[in-house]
Amino acid sequence: MTSELHLPWQERQSGSSLSRNNDFRTPYQRDRARIIHSAAFRRLQSKTQILAIRQNDYSRTRLTHSLEVAQIGSGIVHQLKYAFPDNIQLQEWLAEEALMETICLSHDIGHPPFGHGGEVALNFMMTEYGGFEGNGQSLRILGKRGSYSPTYGMDITRRSLLGVLKYPVPYQKVVGTYPSKPTNFRQIKASVWSPPKCIYEEEKQLLDWILSPFSEQDKASFQQVYSSGNKRHQYSSHSSFDSSIMDLADDIAYGVHDLEDAIVLGMVTQSMWETHLQPILIDLDNAFLQDQLPLLKKNLFSGESHLRKDAIGQLVSWFITSCAVEENPLFQHPLLRFQVTLPAIQQTVLNALKEFEMQHIILKPEVQMLVYKGQQMIMEIFDALSSDPMRLLPREIAKEWHDTEKNGENCHRIICDYMASMTDDYANRLYNKLFVPSLGSVFDPM
């Protein structure tokens, strides 16, 4: 039987229980079903993770990445269940598998076409209208724009929304100062236009609803921000218990599984591993690394898929079984007080893997040229659509744009929603239809 303490977290904005005759699923199992059967989730199959789709048929997409994050997230939950059996309060508030899978499956549901390049491009176009950020867009879809409710989006439970809420602070609280915009899109410097990690101002009421069961002290502490050196924006200081599990699962999937893609495609060689990663890993005082590092390297670069998979599985298992739980005394509520972390050595290794991929995969000129091209396409499409929305937007979206403008609201957000929902393929087709004279037909489905 569900404790009364948990009932507020199972509530939906609509107040609906979604109960049907002879349906014994938990609220979180219903949440998971809504995500899996949504159009926004299906579109992830044609959205770039790191390596551009259509370059090969092997590398991961946003969809397969989300599936792997869900598998790792549920693995972490299972590990915590058996590793800390005597921590009664931890066990009471540990997410059930369906809840964690819901959070992990939907964590990237708001990301636009062309990966983080598309995110930067949309933020550039939206800087005067509240910005764009992938996680903020995920919350917007789940709580307002999804297809299961005309008002409440996916209408999933409060706790599922809290888990997806990585950055519980509104845009204006963290956004820094941008330079003057270049007059030519070709001159954009992507690093200057990265978005702040936040929710949109339009979702402040939704944020208040999500956080309403917490005490005023917890809510204030949860929304603290900090400055990071000379970085442009400020940053959210805290995340929830569930979000810490999802975030760690996301990092593991990125650091390990995306490395596998690069090895298979020949973008990362054994020589690169030995030059840039091995010196960091070999000096760490850890029994697993000392025993397994030579075999891991041999298997990763063996050219044999079963050996490479064994090495990938070893790394993922090492991270999952190393998970620790910390308590932050700043918070009263267990959903904020508990945080899942990695010990220092495991965190050092995961950070090294992520930094290696950033420097030797993501920032490679061959990859960045495709990122740049995607950015240019996004900005040009946005520019065209916003020039004459009633003429160029699909009719149902044009009507929504018109109604939003009529009400004095942020109508540019409607164009942004439309563009963020596009797959890579759809954005390519729309760009060709708008700008390439020899391509496009009135009979092309859009």
CSV table of C-alpha atoms in Angstrom, one decimal:
chain,number,residue,atom,x,y,z
A,1,MET,CA,0.0,0.0,0.0
A,2,THR,CA,1.3,3.4,-0.9
A,3,SER,CA,2.3,5.6,2.1
A,4,GLU,CA,0.4,8.9,2.4
A,5,LEU,CA,3.8,10.6,2.3
A,6,HIS,CA,4.1,9.4,-1.3
A,7,LEU,CA,0.6,10.4,-2.5
A,8,PRO,CA,1.4,14.0,-3.4
A,9,TRP,CA,4.2,12.7,-5.7
A,10,GLN,CA,1.8,10.5,-7.6
A,11,GLU,CA,-0.6,13.4,-8.4
A,12,ARG,CA,-1.0,14.8,-12.0
A,13,GLN,CA,-1.6,18.4,-12.9
A,14,SER,CA,-5.0,17.4,-14.3
A,15,GLY,CA,-6.0,15.7,-11.0
A,16,SER,CA,-6.8,12.5,-13.0
A,17,SER,CA,-5.7,9.1,-11.6
A,18,LEU,CA,-5.9,7.6,-15.1
A,19,SER,CA,-7.5,4.5,-13.5
A,20,ARG,CA,-9.3,2.1,-15.8
A,21,ASN,CA,-11.2,-1.0,-15.0
A,22,ASN,CA,-9.0,-4.0,-14.0
A,23,ASP,CA,-5.9,-1.9,-14.5
A,24,PHE,CA,-3.5,-2.6,-11.7
A,25,ARG,CA,-0.5,-0.7,-13.0
A,26,THR,CA,1.3,1.8,-10.7
A,27,PRO,CA,1.1,5.5,-11.6
A,28,TYR,CA,4.7,5.4,-12.7
A,29,GLN,CA,4.1,2.4,-15.0
A,30,ARG,CA,1.4,4.5,-16.7
A,31,ASP,CA,3.9,7.4,-16.9
A,32,ARG,CA,6.4,5.1,-18.7
A,33,ALA,CA,3.7,3.9,-21.1
A,34,ARG,CA,2.8,7.5,-22.0
A,35,ILE,CA,6.5,8.4,-22.8
A,36,ILE,CA,7.1,5.3,-24.9
A,37,HIS,CA,3.9,5.8,-26.9
A,38,SER,CA,4.4,9.5,-27.5
A,39,ALA,CA,5.4,11.1,-30.8
A,40,ALA,CA,8.1,13.1,-29.1
A,41,PHE,CA,9.8,9.9,-27.9
A,42,ARG,CA,9.5,8.3,-31.3
A,43,ARG,CA,11.2,11.3,-33.0
A,44,LEU,CA,14.3,10.6,-31.0
A,45,GLN,CA,15.1,7.8,-33.4
A,46,SER,CA,16.0,10.4,-36.0
A,47,LYS,CA,17.8,12.9,-33.8
A,48,THR,CA,21.6,13.1,-33.5
A,49,GLN,CA,23.3,11.9,-30.3
A,50,ILE,CA,27.0,12.7,-31.1
A,51,LEU,CA,27.7,11.4,-34.6
A,52,ALA,CA,25.4,12.7,-37.4
A,53,ILE,CA,22.6,10.3,-38.4
A,54,ARG,CA,22.9,9.0,-42.0
A,55,GLN,CA,26.7,9.0,-41.8
A,56,ASN,CA,26.4,5.3,-40.8
A,57,ASP,CA,23.9,2.8,-39.6
A,58,TYR,CA,25.7,1.8,-36.4
A,59,SER,CA,26.2,4.9,-34.2
A,60,ARG,CA,23.7,5.7,-31.5
A,61,THR,CA,20.8,8.1,-31.9
A,62,ARG,CA,19.0,10.1,-29.1
A,63,LEU,CA,16.5,7.2,-28.9
A,64,THR,CA,19.0,4.4,-28.4
A,65,HIS,CA,21.0,6.6,-26.0
A,66,SER,CA,17.8,7.2,-24.0
A,67,LEU,CA,17.1,3.4,-23.9
A,68,GLU,CA,20.7,2.8,-22.6
A,69,VAL,CA,20.3,5.6,-20.0
A,70,ALA,CA,17.1,3.9,-18.8
A,71,GLN,CA,18.8,0.5,-18.5
A,72,ILE,CA,21.7,2.0,-16.6
A,73,GLY,CA,19.4,4.1,-14.4
A,74,SER,CA,17.3,1.1,-13.4
A,75,GLY,CA,20.5,-0.9,-12.8
A,76,ILE,CA,21.7,1.8,-10.3
A,77,VAL,CA,18.3,1.6,-8.5
A,78,HIS,CA,18.6,-2.1,-8.3
A,79,GLN,CA,22.2,-1.8,-7.0
A,80,LEU,CA,21.1,0.7,-4.3
A,81,LYS,CA,18.3,-1.6,-3.2
A,82,TYR,CA,20.7,-4.4,-2.3
A,83,ALA,CA,23.8,-2.4,-1.4
A,84,PHE,CA,22.1,-0.3,1.3
A,85,PRO,CA,19.4,-2.5,2.8
A,86,ASP,CA,19.7,-1.0,6.3
A,87,ASN,CA,19.0,2.5,5.3
A,88,ILE,CA,15.3,2.5,5.9
A,89,GLN,CA,14.5,6.0,4.6
A,90,LEU,CA,16.6,5.5,1.5
A,91,GLN,CA,14.7,2.3,0.7
A,92,GLU,CA,11.4,4.0,1.3
A,93,TRP,CA,12.2,6.8,-1.2
A,94,LEU,CA,14.2,4.8,-3.7
A,95,ALA,CA,12.4,5.0,-7.1
A,96,GLU,CA,10.7,2.0,-8.4
A,97,GLU,CA,12.0,0.7,-11.7
A,98,ALA,CA,9.1,2.1,-13.8
A,99,LEU,CA,9.7,5.6,-12.3
A,100,MET,CA,13.4,5.6,-13.0
A,101,GLU,CA,12.8,4.4,-16.6
A,102,THR,CA,10.2,7.1,-17.1
A,103,ILE,CA,12.7,9.8,-16.0
A,104,CYS,CA,15.6,8.4,-18.1
A,105,LEU,CA,13.6,7.7,-21.2
A,106,SER,CA,12.3,11.3,-21.2
A,107,HIS,CA,15.4,13.1,-20.2
A,108,ASP,CA,16.3,14.1,-23.8
A,109,ILE,CA,12.8,14.3,-25.2
A,110,GLY,CA,13.1,18.1,-25.7
A,111,HIS,CA,16.4,18.1,-27.5
A,112,PRO,CA,16.3,19.6,-31.0
A,113,PRO,CA,17.7,18.2,-34.3
A,114,PHE,CA,21.4,18.2,-34.9
A,115,GLY,CA,22.4,17.6,-31.3
A,116,HIS,CA,23.9,20.4,-29.1
A,117,GLY,CA,24.6,22.3,-32.3
A,118,GLY,CA,20.9,22.7,-32.8
A,119,GLU,CA,20.4,23.7,-29.2
A,120,VAL,CA,22.9,26.5,-29.6
A,121,ALA,CA,21.3,27.7,-32.8
A,122,LEU,CA,17.8,27.8,-31.3
A,123,ASN,CA,19.1,29.6,-28.3
A,124,PHE,CA,20.8,32.2,-30.6
A,125,MET,CA,17.5,32.8,-32.3
A,126,MET,CA,15.6,33.0,-29.0
A,127,THR,CA,17.9,35.1,-26.9
A,128,GLU,CA,15.5,38.1,-27.0
A,129,TYR,CA,12.5,35.8,-26.3
A,130,GLY,CA,13.5,33.7,-23.3
A,131,GLY,CA,16.2,31.4,-24.8
A,132,PHE,CA,16.2,27.7,-25.6
A,133,GLU,CA,17.6,24.9,-23.6
A,134,GLY,CA,17.1,21.2,-24.2
A,135,ASN,CA,16.3,20.2,-20.6
A,136,GLY,CA,13.9,23.1,-20.2
A,137,GLN,CA,12.2,22.0,-23.4
A,138,SER,CA,11.9,18.5,-22.1
A,139,LEU,CA,10.0,19.8,-19.0
A,140,ARG,CA,7.9,22.0,-21.3
A,141,ILE,CA,6.9,19.0,-23.4
A,142,LEU,CA,6.2,16.7,-20.4
A,143,GLY,CA,4.2,19.3,-18.5
A,144,LYS,CA,2.6,21.5,-21.1
A,145,ARG,CA,3.2,20.6,-24.8
A,146,GLY,CA,2.8,16.8,-25.0
A,147,SER,CA,-0.1,15.2,-26.8
A,148,TYR,CA,-2.0,13.6,-23.9
A,149,SER,CA,-3.7,16.7,-22.6
A,150,PRO,CA,-4.6,20.0,-24.2
A,151,THR,CA,-3.3,21.8,-21.1
A,152,TYR,CA,-0.8,19.6,-19.2
A,153,GLY,CA,1.3,18.0,-21.9
A,154,MET,CA,2.0,14.3,-21.1
A,155,ASP,CA,0.3,14.9,-17.7
A,156,ILE,CA,2.7,12.6,-15.9
A,157,THR,CA,3.1,12.5,-12.2
A,158,ARG,CA,4.8,15.2,-10.1
A,159,ARG,CA,7.7,12.9,-9.1
A,160,SER,CA,8.4,12.0,-12.7
A,161,LEU,CA,8.6,15.7,-13.5
A,162,LEU,CA,10.8,16.3,-10.5
A,163,GLY,CA,13.2,13.6,-11.7
A,164,VAL,CA,13.5,15.2,-15.2
A,165,LEU,CA,14.0,18.7,-13.6
A,166,LYS,CA,17.8,18.8,-13.7
A,167,TYR,CA,17.9,22.6,-13.3
A,168,PRO,CA,15.1,23.9,-11.1
A,169,VAL,CA,15.8,27.6,-11.8
A,170,PRO,CA,14.1,30.0,-14.3
A,171,TYR,CA,15.9,31.6,-17.2
A,172,GLN,CA,16.2,35.1,-15.9
A,173,LYS,CA,17.8,33.9,-12.6
A,174,VAL,CA,20.9,32.4,-14.4
A,175,VAL,CA,21.2,33.9,-17.9
A,176,GLY,CA,24.3,36.0,-18.4
A,177,THR,CA,25.0,38.9,-20.8
A,178,TYR,CA,25.5,38.0,-24.5
A,179,PRO,CA,27.5,40.1,-27.0
A,180,SER,CA,25.9,41.9,-29.9
A,181,LYS,CA,24.7,39.5,-32.5
A,182,PRO,CA,26.6,39.2,-35.8
A,183,THR,CA,24.6,40.4,-38.7
A,184,ASN,CA,25.4,37.3,-40.7
A,185,PHE,CA,24.6,33.8,-39.4
A,186,ARG,CA,27.8,32.5,-40.9
A,187,GLN,CA,29.7,34.5,-38.3
A,188,ILE,CA,28.2,32.8,-35.2
A,189,LYS,CA,30.7,31.6,-32.7
A,190,ALA,CA,28.9,28.7,-31.0
A,191,SER,CA,30.6,28.8,-27.6
A,192,VAL,CA,29.4,32.4,-27.1
A,193,TRP,CA,25.7,31.4,-27.6
A,194,SER,CA,25.5,28.3,-25.3
A,195,PRO,CA,22.3,28.5,-23.3
A,196,PRO,CA,22.0,28.7,-19.5
A,197,LYS,CA,20.9,25.5,-17.8
A,198,CYS,CA,17.3,26.3,-16.7
A,199,ILE,CA,13.6,26.1,-17.2
A,200,TYR,CA,11.8,28.8,-19.3
A,201,GLU,CA,10.0,31.7,-17.7
A,202,GLU,CA,6.8,30.3,-19.2
A,203,GLU,CA,7.1,27.2,-17.0
A,204,LYS,CA,7.5,29.0,-13.6
A,205,GLN,CA,4.0,28.1,-12.6
A,206,LEU,CA,4.7,24.4,-13.5
A,207,LEU,CA,7.9,24.6,-11.4
A,208,ASP,CA,5.9,25.9,-8.5
A,209,TRP,CA,3.4,23.0,-8.8
A,210,ILE,CA,6.2,20.4,-8.9
A,211,LEU,CA,7.9,21.8,-5.8
A,212,SER,CA,4.7,22.5,-3.8
A,213,PRO,CA,5.0,19.5,-1.5
A,214,PHE,CA,8.4,20.7,-0.2
A,215,SER,CA,8.8,23.1,2.7
A,216,GLU,CA,9.6,26.7,2.0
A,217,GLN,CA,13.1,26.2,3.3
A,218,ASP,CA,13.7,23.3,1.0
A,219,LYS,CA,12.3,25.1,-2.0
A,220,ALA,CA,14.5,28.1,-1.4
A,221,SER,CA,17.6,26.0,-0.9
A,222,PHE,CA,16.8,23.8,-3.9
A,223,GLN,CA,16.7,26.8,-6.2
A,224,GLN,CA,20.1,28.3,-5.2
A,225,VAL,CA,22.5,29.2,-7.9
A,226,TYR,CA,26.3,29.8,-8.1
A,227,SER,CA,28.8,31.4,-10.4
A,228,SER,CA,31.5,29.4,-12.1
A,229,GLY,CA,34.7,31.3,-12.7
A,230,ASN,CA,34.5,33.5,-15.8
A,231,LYS,CA,31.6,31.4,-17.3
A,232,ARG,CA,28.9,33.6,-18.9
A,233,HIS,CA,25.9,32.1,-17.0
A,234,GLN,CA,25.2,31.1,-13.4
A,235,TYR,CA,24.3,27.5,-12.5
A,236,SER,CA,21.8,25.6,-10.5
A,237,SER,CA,23.3,24.3,-7.3
A,238,HIS,CA,21.1,21.2,-6.6
A,239,SER,CA,19.1,18.4,-8.1
A,240,SER,CA,16.8,15.8,-6.7
A,241,PHE,CA,17.6,12.3,-5.6
A,242,ASP,CA,16.0,10.8,-8.7
A,243,SER,CA,17.6,13.3,-11.0
A,244,SER,CA,21.1,12.5,-9.5
A,245,ILE,CA,20.6,8.8,-10.6
A,246,MET,CA,19.4,9.8,-14.1
A,247,ASP,CA,22.3,12.3,-14.5
A,248,LEU,CA,24.8,9.7,-13.5
A,249,ALA,CA,23.3,7.1,-15.8
A,250,ASP,CA,23.4,9.7,-18.6
A,251,ASP,CA,27.1,10.4,-17.9
A,252,ILE,CA,27.9,6.6,-17.9
A,253,ALA,CA,26.1,6.1,-21.2
A,254,TYR,CA,27.9,9.0,-22.8
A,255,GLY,CA,31.3,8.2,-21.3
A,256,VAL,CA,31.3,4.5,-22.1
A,257,HIS,CA,28.7,3.6,-24.8
A,258,ASP,CA,29.5,6.6,-27.0
A,259,LEU,CA,33.2,5.7,-26.8
A,260,GLU,CA,32.2,2.3,-28.3
A,261,ASP,CA,30.7,4.0,-31.3
A,262,ALA,CA,33.9,6.0,-31.9
A,263,ILE,CA,36.1,2.9,-31.6
A,264,VAL,CA,34.0,0.8,-34.1
A,265,LEU,CA,34.0,3.7,-36.6
A,266,GLY,CA,37.8,4.1,-36.3
A,267,MET,CA,37.6,7.6,-34.8
A,268,VAL,CA,39.4,6.4,-31.7
A,269,THR,CA,42.5,4.2,-32.0
A,270,GLN,CA,44.5,2.2,-29.5
A,271,SER,CA,47.4,4.7,-30.0
A,272,MET,CA,45.0,7.6,-29.0
A,273,TRP,CA,43.9,5.6,-25.9
A,274,GLU,CA,47.6,4.9,-24.9
A,275,THR,CA,48.6,8.6,-25.4
A,276,HIS,CA,45.7,10.4,-23.9
A,277,LEU,CA,43.8,8.2,-21.5
A,278,GLN,CA,46.1,5.5,-20.3
A,279,PRO,CA,48.5,7.8,-18.4
A,280,ILE,CA,45.5,9.1,-16.4
A,281,LEU,CA,44.1,5.7,-15.6
A,282,ILE,CA,47.3,3.8,-14.9
A,283,ASP,CA,48.3,6.1,-12.0
A,284,LEU,CA,45.0,5.7,-10.1
A,285,ASP,CA,45.1,3.5,-7.0
A,286,ASN,CA,42.3,1.1,-7.6
A,287,ALA,CA,42.3,-2.7,-7.7
A,288,PHE,CA,39.8,-2.9,-10.6
A,289,LEU,CA,41.9,-0.6,-12.8
A,290,GLN,CA,45.2,-2.3,-11.8
A,291,ASP,CA,43.8,-5.7,-12.6
A,292,GLN,CA,41.6,-5.0,-15.6
A,293,LEU,CA,43.2,-2.1,-17.5
A,294,PRO,CA,45.5,-4.1,-19.8
A,295,LEU,CA,42.6,-6.5,-20.6
A,296,LEU,CA,40.1,-3.7,-21.1
A,297,LYS,CA,42.4,-2.0,-23.6
A,298,LYS,CA,43.1,-5.3,-25.4
A,299,ASN,CA,39.4,-6.1,-25.7
A,300,LEU,CA,38.3,-2.6,-26.7
A,301,PHE,CA,40.6,-2.5,-29.7
A,302,SER,CA,40.6,-6.3,-30.5
A,303,GLY,CA,38.3,-5.8,-33.5
A,304,GLU,CA,36.1,-8.6,-32.1
A,305,SER,CA,32.6,-7.4,-31.2
A,306,HIS,CA,32.1,-9.9,-28.3
A,307,LEU,CA,35.4,-8.9,-26.6
A,308,ARG,CA,34.6,-5.2,-27.1
A,309,LYS,CA,31.2,-5.7,-25.6
A,310,ASP,CA,32.7,-7.5,-22.6
A,311,ALA,CA,35.0,-4.6,-22.0
A,312,ILE,CA,32.1,-2.1,-22.3
A,313,GLY,CA,30.0,-4.2,-19.9
A,314,GLN,CA,32.9,-4.4,-17.4
A,315,LEU,CA,33.2,-0.6,-17.3
A,316,VAL,CA,29.5,0.0,-16.9
A,317,SER,CA,29.2,-2.6,-14.2
A,318,TRP,CA,32.2,-1.1,-12.3
A,319,PHE,CA,30.6,2.3,-12.3
A,320,ILE,CA,27.1,1.0,-11.3
A,321,THR,CA,28.5,-1.2,-8.5
A,322,SER,CA,30.6,1.7,-7.2
A,323,CYS,CA,27.6,4.0,-6.6
A,324,ALA,CA,27.5,5.7,-3.2
A,325,VAL,CA,24.8,7.7,-1.5
A,326,GLU,CA,25.4,11.0,0.2
A,327,GLU,CA,23.1,13.0,2.4
A,328,ASN,CA,23.0,16.8,2.1
A,329,PRO,CA,22.0,18.2,5.6
A,330,LEU,CA,20.8,21.4,3.9
A,331,PHE,CA,17.6,19.6,3.0
A,332,GLN,CA,14.8,18.1,5.1
A,333,HIS,CA,13.0,16.0,2.5
A,334,PRO,CA,14.6,12.7,1.4
A,335,LEU,CA,14.0,13.4,-2.3
A,336,LEU,CA,16.3,16.4,-2.0
A,337,ARG,CA,18.6,15.2,0.9
A,338,PHE,CA,19.8,12.0,-0.8
A,339,GLN,CA,22.2,12.1,-3.7
A,340,VAL,CA,23.8,9.3,-5.6
A,341,THR,CA,27.5,9.8,-6.4
A,342,LEU,CA,30.6,8.0,-7.5
A,343,PRO,CA,33.7,7.6,-5.3
A,344,ALA,CA,36.6,10.0,-6.3
A,345,ILE,CA,38.5,7.5,-8.4
A,346,GLN,CA,35.5,6.3,-10.4
A,347,GLN,CA,34.4,9.9,-10.9
A,348,THR,CA,37.9,10.8,-12.1
A,349,VAL,CA,37.8,7.9,-14.7
A,350,LEU,CA,34.3,8.9,-15.9
A,351,ASN,CA,35.4,12.6,-16.2
A,352,ALA,CA,38.5,11.5,-18.1
A,353,LEU,CA,36.4,9.4,-20.5
A,354,LYS,CA,34.0,12.3,-21.1
A,355,GLU,CA,36.8,14.8,-21.7
A,356,PHE,CA,38.6,12.4,-24.0
A,357,GLU,CA,35.4,12.1,-26.1
A,358,MET,CA,35.0,15.9,-26.1
A,359,GLN,CA,38.5,16.6,-27.3
A,360,HIS,CA,39.0,13.7,-29.7
A,361,ILE,CA,35.5,13.1,-31.1
A,362,ILE,CA,33.1,15.9,-30.6
A,363,LEU,CA,35.6,18.8,-31.3
A,364,LYS,CA,37.2,17.1,-34.3
A,365,PRO,CA,36.9,19.5,-37.3
A,366,GLU,CA,35.2,16.8,-39.3
A,367,VAL,CA,32.4,16.5,-36.7
A,368,GLN,CA,32.2,20.3,-36.0
A,369,MET,CA,31.7,21.0,-39.7
A,370,LEU,CA,28.5,18.9,-39.6
A,371,VAL,CA,27.5,20.6,-36.4
A,372,TYR,CA,28.1,24.0,-38.0
A,373,LYS,CA,26.0,23.0,-41.0
A,374,GLY,CA,23.1,21.9,-38.8
A,375,GLN,CA,23.3,25.2,-36.9
A,376,GLN,CA,23.1,27.2,-40.1
A,377,MET,CA,20.1,25.2,-41.3
A,378,ILE,CA,18.2,25.7,-38.0
A,379,MET,CA,18.9,29.5,-37.9
A,380,GLU,CA,17.9,30.0,-41.6
A,381,ILE,CA,14.6,28.0,-41.2
A,382,PHE,CA,13.8,29.8,-38.0
A,383,ASP,CA,14.5,33.2,-39.7
A,384,ALA,CA,12.2,32.3,-42.6
A,385,LEU,CA,9.3,31.0,-40.5
A,386,SER,CA,9.4,34.0,-38.1
A,387,SER,CA,9.4,36.4,-41.1
A,388,ASP,CA,5.8,35.4,-42.1
A,389,PRO,CA,4.4,32.7,-39.7
A,390,MET,CA,0.9,32.8,-41.0
A,391,ARG,CA,2.2,32.1,-44.5
A,392,LEU,CA,4.8,29.4,-43.8
A,393,LEU,CA,3.9,27.5,-40.6
A,394,PRO,CA,1.7,24.5,-40.8
A,395,ARG,CA,-1.9,25.6,-40.4
A,396,GLU,CA,-2.5,24.3,-36.9
A,397,ILE,CA,0.8,25.8,-35.6
A,398,ALA,CA,0.1,29.1,-37.5
A,399,LYS,CA,-3.3,29.3,-35.6
A,400,GLU,CA,-1.5,28.7,-32.3
A,401,TRP,CA,1.1,31.3,-33.2
A,402,HIS,CA,-1.7,33.8,-34.0
A,403,ASP,CA,-3.7,33.1,-30.8
A,404,THR,CA,-0.5,33.4,-28.7
A,405,GLU,CA,0.3,36.8,-30.4
A,406,LYS,CA,-3.3,38.0,-30.0
A,407,ASN,CA,-3.1,37.2,-26.2
A,408,GLY,CA,0.2,39.2,-25.9
A,409,GLU,CA,2.2,36.1,-25.1
A,410,ASN,CA,5.6,34.9,-26.4
A,411,CYS,CA,4.6,33.7,-29.9
A,412,HIS,CA,8.3,33.1,-30.8
A,413,ARG,CA,8.1,30.2,-28.4
A,414,ILE,CA,5.6,28.5,-30.6
A,415,ILE,CA,8.0,28.6,-33.6
A,416,CYS,CA,10.7,27.3,-31.3
A,417,ASP,CA,8.5,24.4,-30.1
A,418,TYR,CA,7.9,23.5,-33.7
A,419,MET,CA,11.6,23.6,-34.6
A,420,ALA,CA,12.7,21.7,-31.5
A,421,SER,CA,10.3,18.9,-32.3
A,422,MET,CA,11.8,18.3,-35.8
A,423,THR,CA,14.0,15.3,-36.5
A,424,ASP,CA,17.2,15.7,-38.4
A,425,ASP,CA,15.5,14.3,-41.5
A,426,TYR,CA,12.5,16.6,-41.2
A,427,ALA,CA,14.7,19.7,-40.8
A,428,ASN,CA,16.8,18.7,-43.8
A,429,ARG,CA,13.6,18.3,-46.0
A,430,LEU,CA,12.2,21.6,-44.8
A,431,TYR,CA,15.5,23.4,-45.5
A,432,ASN,CA,15.6,22.0,-49.0
A,433,LYS,CA,12.0,22.9,-49.6
A,434,LEU,CA,12.5,26.5,-48.5
A,435,PHE,CA,15.9,27.3,-49.9
A,436,VAL,CA,17.1,24.8,-52.6
A,437,PRO,CA,15.5,25.6,-56.0
A,438,SER,CA,15.8,22.2,-57.5
A,439,LEU,CA,14.3,20.4,-54.5
A,440,GLY,CA,10.8,20.4,-52.9
A,441,SER,CA,7.4,19.8,-54.2
A,442,VAL,CA,3.8,20.6,-53.1
A,443,PHE,CA,3.4,16.8,-52.8
A,444,ASP,CA,6.2,16.4,-50.3
A,445,PRO,CA,4.8,15.5,-46.9
A,446,MET,CA,5.9,17.8,-44.1
